[in-house]
Short mmCIF file of C-alpha atoms and ligand atoms in Angstrom, two decimals:
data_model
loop_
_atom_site.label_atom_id
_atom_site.label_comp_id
_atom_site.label_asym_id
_atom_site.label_seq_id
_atom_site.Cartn_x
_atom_site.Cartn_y
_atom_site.Cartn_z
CA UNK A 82 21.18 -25.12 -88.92
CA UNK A 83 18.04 -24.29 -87.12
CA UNK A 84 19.78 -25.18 -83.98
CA UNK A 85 21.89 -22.57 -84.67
CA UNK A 86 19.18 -19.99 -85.64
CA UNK A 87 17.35 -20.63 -82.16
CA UNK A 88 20.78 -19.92 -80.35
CA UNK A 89 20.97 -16.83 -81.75
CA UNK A 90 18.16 -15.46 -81.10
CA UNK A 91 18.50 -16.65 -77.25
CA UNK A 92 21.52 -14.88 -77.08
CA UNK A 93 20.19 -11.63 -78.76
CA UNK A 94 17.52 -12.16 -76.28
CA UNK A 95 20.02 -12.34 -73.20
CA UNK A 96 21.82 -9.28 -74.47
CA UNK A 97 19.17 -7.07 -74.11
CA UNK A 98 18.37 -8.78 -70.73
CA UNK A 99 21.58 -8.14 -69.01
CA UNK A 100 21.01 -4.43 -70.22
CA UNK A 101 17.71 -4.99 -68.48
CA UNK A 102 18.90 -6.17 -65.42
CA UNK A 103 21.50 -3.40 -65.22
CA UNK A 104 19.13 -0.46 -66.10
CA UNK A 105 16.71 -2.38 -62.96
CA UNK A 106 19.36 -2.46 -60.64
CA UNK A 107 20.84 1.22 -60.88
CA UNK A 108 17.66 2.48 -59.90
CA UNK A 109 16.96 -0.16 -57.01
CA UNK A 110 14.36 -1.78 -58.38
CA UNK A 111 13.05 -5.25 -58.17
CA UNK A 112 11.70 -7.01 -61.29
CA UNK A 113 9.33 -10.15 -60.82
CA UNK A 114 8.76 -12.11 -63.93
CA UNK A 115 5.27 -14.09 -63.17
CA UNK A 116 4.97 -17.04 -65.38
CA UNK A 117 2.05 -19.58 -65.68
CA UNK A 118 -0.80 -21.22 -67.61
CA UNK A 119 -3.45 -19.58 -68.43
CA UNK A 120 -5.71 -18.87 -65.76
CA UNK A 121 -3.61 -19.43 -62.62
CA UNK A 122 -4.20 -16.36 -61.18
CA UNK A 123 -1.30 -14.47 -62.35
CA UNK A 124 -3.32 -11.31 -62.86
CA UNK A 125 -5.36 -12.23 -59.47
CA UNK A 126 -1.91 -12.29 -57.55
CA UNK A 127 -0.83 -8.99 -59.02
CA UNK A 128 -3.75 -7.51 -57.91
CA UNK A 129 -3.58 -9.18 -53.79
CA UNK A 130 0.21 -8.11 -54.35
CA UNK A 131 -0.38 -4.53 -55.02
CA UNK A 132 -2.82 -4.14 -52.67
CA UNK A 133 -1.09 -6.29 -49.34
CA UNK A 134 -0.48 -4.42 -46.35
CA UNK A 135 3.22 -5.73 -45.97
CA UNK A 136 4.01 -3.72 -49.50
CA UNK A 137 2.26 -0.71 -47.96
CA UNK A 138 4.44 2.62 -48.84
CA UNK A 139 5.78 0.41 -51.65
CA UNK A 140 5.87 2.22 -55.68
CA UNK A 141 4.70 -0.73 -57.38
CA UNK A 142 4.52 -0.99 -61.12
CA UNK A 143 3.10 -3.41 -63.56
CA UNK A 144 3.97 -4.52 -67.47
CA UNK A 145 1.71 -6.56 -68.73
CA UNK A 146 2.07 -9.21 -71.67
CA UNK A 147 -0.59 -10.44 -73.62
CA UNK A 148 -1.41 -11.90 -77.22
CA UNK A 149 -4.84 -10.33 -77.81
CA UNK A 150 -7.00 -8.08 -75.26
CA UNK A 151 -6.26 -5.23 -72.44
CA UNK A 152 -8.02 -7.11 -69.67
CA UNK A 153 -5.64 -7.35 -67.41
CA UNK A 154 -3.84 -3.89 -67.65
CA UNK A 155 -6.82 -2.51 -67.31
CA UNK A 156 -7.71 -4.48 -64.38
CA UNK A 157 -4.41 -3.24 -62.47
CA UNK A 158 -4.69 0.19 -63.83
CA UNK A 159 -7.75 0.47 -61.73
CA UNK A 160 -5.57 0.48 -58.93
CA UNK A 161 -4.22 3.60 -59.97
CA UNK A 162 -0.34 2.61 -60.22
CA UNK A 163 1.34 2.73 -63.55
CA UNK A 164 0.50 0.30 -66.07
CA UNK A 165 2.49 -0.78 -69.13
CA UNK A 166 0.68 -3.29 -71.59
CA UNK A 167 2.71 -5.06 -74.58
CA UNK A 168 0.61 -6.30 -77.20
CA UNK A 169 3.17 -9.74 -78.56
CA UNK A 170 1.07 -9.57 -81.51
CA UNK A 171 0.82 -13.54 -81.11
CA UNK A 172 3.96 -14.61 -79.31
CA UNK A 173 3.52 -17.09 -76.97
CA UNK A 174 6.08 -15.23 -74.01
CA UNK A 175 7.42 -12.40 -73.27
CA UNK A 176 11.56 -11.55 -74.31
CA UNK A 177 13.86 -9.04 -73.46
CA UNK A 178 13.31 -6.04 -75.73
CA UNK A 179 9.68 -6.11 -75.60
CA UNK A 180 10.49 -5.60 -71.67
CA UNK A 181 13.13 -3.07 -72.18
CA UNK A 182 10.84 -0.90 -74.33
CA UNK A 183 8.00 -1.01 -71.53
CA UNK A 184 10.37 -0.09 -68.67
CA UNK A 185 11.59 2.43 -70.62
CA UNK A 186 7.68 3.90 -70.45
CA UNK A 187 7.74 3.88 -66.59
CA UNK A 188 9.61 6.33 -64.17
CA UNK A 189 12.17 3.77 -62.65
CA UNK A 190 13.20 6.57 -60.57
CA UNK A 191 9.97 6.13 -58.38
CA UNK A 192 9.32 2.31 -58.54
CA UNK A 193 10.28 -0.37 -55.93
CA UNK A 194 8.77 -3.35 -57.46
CA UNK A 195 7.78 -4.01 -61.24
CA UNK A 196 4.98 -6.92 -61.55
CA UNK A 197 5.63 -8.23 -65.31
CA UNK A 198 3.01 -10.27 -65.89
CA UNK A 199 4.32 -13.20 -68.78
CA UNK A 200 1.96 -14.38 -71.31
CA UNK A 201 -0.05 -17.34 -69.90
CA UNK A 202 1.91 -20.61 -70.77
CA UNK A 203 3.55 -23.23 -68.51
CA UNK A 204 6.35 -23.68 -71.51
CA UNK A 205 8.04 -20.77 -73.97
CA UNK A 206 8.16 -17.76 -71.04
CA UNK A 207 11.06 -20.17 -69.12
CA UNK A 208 13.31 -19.80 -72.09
CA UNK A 209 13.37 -16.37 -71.96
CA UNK A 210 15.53 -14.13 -69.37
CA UNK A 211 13.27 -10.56 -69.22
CA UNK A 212 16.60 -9.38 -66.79
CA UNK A 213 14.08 -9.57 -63.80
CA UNK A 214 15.40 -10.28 -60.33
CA UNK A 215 13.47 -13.02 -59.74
CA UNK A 216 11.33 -15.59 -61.47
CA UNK A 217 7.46 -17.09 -60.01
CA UNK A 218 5.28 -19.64 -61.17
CA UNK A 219 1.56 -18.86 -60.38
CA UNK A 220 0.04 -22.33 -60.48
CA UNK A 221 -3.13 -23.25 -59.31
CA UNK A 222 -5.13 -26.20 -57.88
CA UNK A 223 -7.53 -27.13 -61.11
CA UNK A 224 -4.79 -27.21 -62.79
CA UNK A 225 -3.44 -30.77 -61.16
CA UNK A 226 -0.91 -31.67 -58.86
CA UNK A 227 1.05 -32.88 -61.65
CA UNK A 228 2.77 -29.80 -63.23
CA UNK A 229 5.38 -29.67 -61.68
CA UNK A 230 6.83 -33.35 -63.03
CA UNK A 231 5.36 -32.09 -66.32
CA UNK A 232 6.68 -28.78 -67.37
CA UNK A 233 9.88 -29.18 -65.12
CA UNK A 234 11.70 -26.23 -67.04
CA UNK A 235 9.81 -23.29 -65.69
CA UNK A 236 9.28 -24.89 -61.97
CA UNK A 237 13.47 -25.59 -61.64
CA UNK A 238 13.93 -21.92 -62.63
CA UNK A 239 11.96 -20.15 -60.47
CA UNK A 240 12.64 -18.87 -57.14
CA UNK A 241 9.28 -18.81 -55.80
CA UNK A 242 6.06 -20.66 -56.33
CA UNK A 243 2.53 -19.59 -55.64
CA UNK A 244 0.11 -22.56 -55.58
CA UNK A 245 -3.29 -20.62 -56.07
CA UNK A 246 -6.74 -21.19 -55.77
CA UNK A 247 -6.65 -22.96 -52.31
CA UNK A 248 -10.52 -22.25 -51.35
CA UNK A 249 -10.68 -24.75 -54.11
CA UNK A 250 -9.28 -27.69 -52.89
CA UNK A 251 -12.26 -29.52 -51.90
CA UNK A 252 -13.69 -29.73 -55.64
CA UNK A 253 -10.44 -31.36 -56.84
CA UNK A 254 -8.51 -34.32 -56.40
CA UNK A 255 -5.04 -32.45 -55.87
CA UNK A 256 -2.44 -33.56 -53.57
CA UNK A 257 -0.60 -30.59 -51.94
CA UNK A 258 1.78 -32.85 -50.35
CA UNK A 259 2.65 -34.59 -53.64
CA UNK A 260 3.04 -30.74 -55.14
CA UNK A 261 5.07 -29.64 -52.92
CA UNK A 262 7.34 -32.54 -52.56
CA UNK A 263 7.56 -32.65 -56.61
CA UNK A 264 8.96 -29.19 -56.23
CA UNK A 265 11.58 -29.46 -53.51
CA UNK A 266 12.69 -32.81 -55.35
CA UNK A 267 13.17 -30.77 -58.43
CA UNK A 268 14.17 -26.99 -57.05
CA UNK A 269 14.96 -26.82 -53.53
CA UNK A 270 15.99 -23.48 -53.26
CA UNK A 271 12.53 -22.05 -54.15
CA UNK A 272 10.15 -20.80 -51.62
CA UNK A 273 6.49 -21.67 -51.40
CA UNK A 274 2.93 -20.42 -50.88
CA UNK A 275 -0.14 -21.64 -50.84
CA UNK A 276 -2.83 -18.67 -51.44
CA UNK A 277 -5.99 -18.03 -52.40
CA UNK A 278 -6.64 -14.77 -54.22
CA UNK A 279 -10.19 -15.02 -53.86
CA UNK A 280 -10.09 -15.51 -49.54
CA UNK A 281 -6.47 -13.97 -49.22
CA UNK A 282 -5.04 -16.95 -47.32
CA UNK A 283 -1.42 -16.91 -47.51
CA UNK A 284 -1.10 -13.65 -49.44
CA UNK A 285 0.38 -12.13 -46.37
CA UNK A 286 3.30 -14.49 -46.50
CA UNK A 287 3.75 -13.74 -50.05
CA UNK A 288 4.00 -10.54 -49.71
CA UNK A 289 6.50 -10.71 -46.92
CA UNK A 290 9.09 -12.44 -49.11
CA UNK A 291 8.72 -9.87 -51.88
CA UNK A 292 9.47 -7.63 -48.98
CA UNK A 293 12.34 -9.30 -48.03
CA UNK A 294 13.87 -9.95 -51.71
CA UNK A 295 13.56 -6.00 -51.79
CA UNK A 296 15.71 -5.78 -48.37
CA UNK A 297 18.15 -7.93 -49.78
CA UNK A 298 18.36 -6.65 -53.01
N1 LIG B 220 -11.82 -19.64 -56.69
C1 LIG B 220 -10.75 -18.92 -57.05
N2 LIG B 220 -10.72 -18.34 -58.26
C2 LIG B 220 -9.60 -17.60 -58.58
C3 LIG B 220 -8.52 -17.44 -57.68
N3 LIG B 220 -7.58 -16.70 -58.29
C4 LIG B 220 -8.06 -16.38 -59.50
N4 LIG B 220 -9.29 -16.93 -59.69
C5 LIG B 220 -10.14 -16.81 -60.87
O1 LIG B 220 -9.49 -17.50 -61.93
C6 LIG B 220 -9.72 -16.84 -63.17
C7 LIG B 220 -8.39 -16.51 -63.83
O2 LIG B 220 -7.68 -15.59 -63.01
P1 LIG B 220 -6.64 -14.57 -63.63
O3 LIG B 220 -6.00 -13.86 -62.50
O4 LIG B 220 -7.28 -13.75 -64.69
O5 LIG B 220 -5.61 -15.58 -64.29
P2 LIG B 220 -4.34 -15.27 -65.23
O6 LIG B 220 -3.30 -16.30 -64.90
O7 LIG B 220 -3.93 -13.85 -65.09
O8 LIG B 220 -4.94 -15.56 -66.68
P3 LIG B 220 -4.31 -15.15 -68.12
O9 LIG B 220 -3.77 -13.76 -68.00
O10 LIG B 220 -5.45 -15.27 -69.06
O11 LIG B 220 -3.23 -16.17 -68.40
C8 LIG B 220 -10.55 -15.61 -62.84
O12 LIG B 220 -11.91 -15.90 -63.05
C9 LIG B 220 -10.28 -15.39 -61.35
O13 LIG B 220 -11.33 -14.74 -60.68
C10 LIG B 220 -8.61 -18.09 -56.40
O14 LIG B 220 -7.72 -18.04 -55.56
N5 LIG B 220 -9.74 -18.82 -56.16
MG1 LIG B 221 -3.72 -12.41 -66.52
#
């Protein structure tokens, strides 16, 4: 019975999403879901997104999820672009009509790119389609190289991940090689950076293949 319960709701859930996805794609505009733990840098890569060169003449938006606190709208709203923030009142991910309500607060007609930052958690945002156009992981190099063997579900969905926190490296024992073979073992298909918000190493490339998804889409 609760099998059934759960089904339902992810199909309520994907409902709303395609209606998502369709509002998104009449008015041209790219939705990035960015997923991870707490702490990855999710709100860090927002910001070195917004603000990369490659994205230059680019409308970028932002809706951001979080249980408790304005932190990090308010962080991105000081970059004077248009914010949304949804409260989950404790939910542990963002899901569908939460999203539609919040792109329903922006002017779609203006946007290229809407950041939606997900609630920090490696597990419960991959279960839930937001309609984006594409999914990213934000992990990071405290974190370990194991994740990706660990909390396969989000890491096979995605179509790109950003490995953060490179000027870090040195303090930890993490094995990019390992990482990154983990991840083409498990997702081939998705494309990789290695950044560090805090130097901007490898934000450049990032931002290129946002670029590009745009192009494309
Ligand atoms: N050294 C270093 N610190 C970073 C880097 N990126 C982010 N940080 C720091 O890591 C902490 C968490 O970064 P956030 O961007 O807030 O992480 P988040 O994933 O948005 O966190 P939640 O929204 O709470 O899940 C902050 O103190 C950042 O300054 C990086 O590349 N290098
Ligand atoms: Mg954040």
């Amino acid at each position: 019975v609760q099998i059934k319960v759960v089904e339902k709701i992810l199909a309520a859930n994907d409902a709303i999403a395609a209606q998502n996805r369709q509002l998104l794609e009449q008015n041209g505009v790219l939705a990035i879901n960015i997923m991870g733990s707490p702490g990855a840098g999710k709100t860090s890569v927002a910001e070195r997104t917004i603000t990369a060169p490659a994205l230059g003449g680019l409308s970028v938006a932002v809706i951001e999820g979080d249980i408790a606190t304005r932190y990090d709208a308010e962080r991105l709203a000081a970059l004077d672009i248009p914010v949304v923030h949804i409260a989950t009142g404790g939910e542990c991910h963002l899901d569908a009509p939460m999203v539609k309500q919040a792109l329903l607060q922006l002017d779609l007609t203006a946007a290229d790119v809407v950041l939606i930052e997900n609630v920090g958690n490696l597990v419960c945002p991959a279960e839930y389609d937001l309609g984006q156009g594409k999914k990213v992981v934000v992990s990071s190099v405290p974190e370990g190289h194991d994740k990706v063997e660990k909390y396969p579900l989000m890491f096979r969905l995605a179509d790109a991940v950003v490995l953060n926190k490179l000027d870090t490296i040195d303090a930890f024992d993490f094995d990019a090689q390992r990482f990154e073979a983990n991840l083409k073992d498990l997702n081939p298909e998705a494309a990789f950076f290695a950044v560090s918000c805090r130097t901007g190493q490898g934000i450049e490339a990032w931002a290129d293949w946002i670029r590009a998804q745009l192009a494309r889409s």
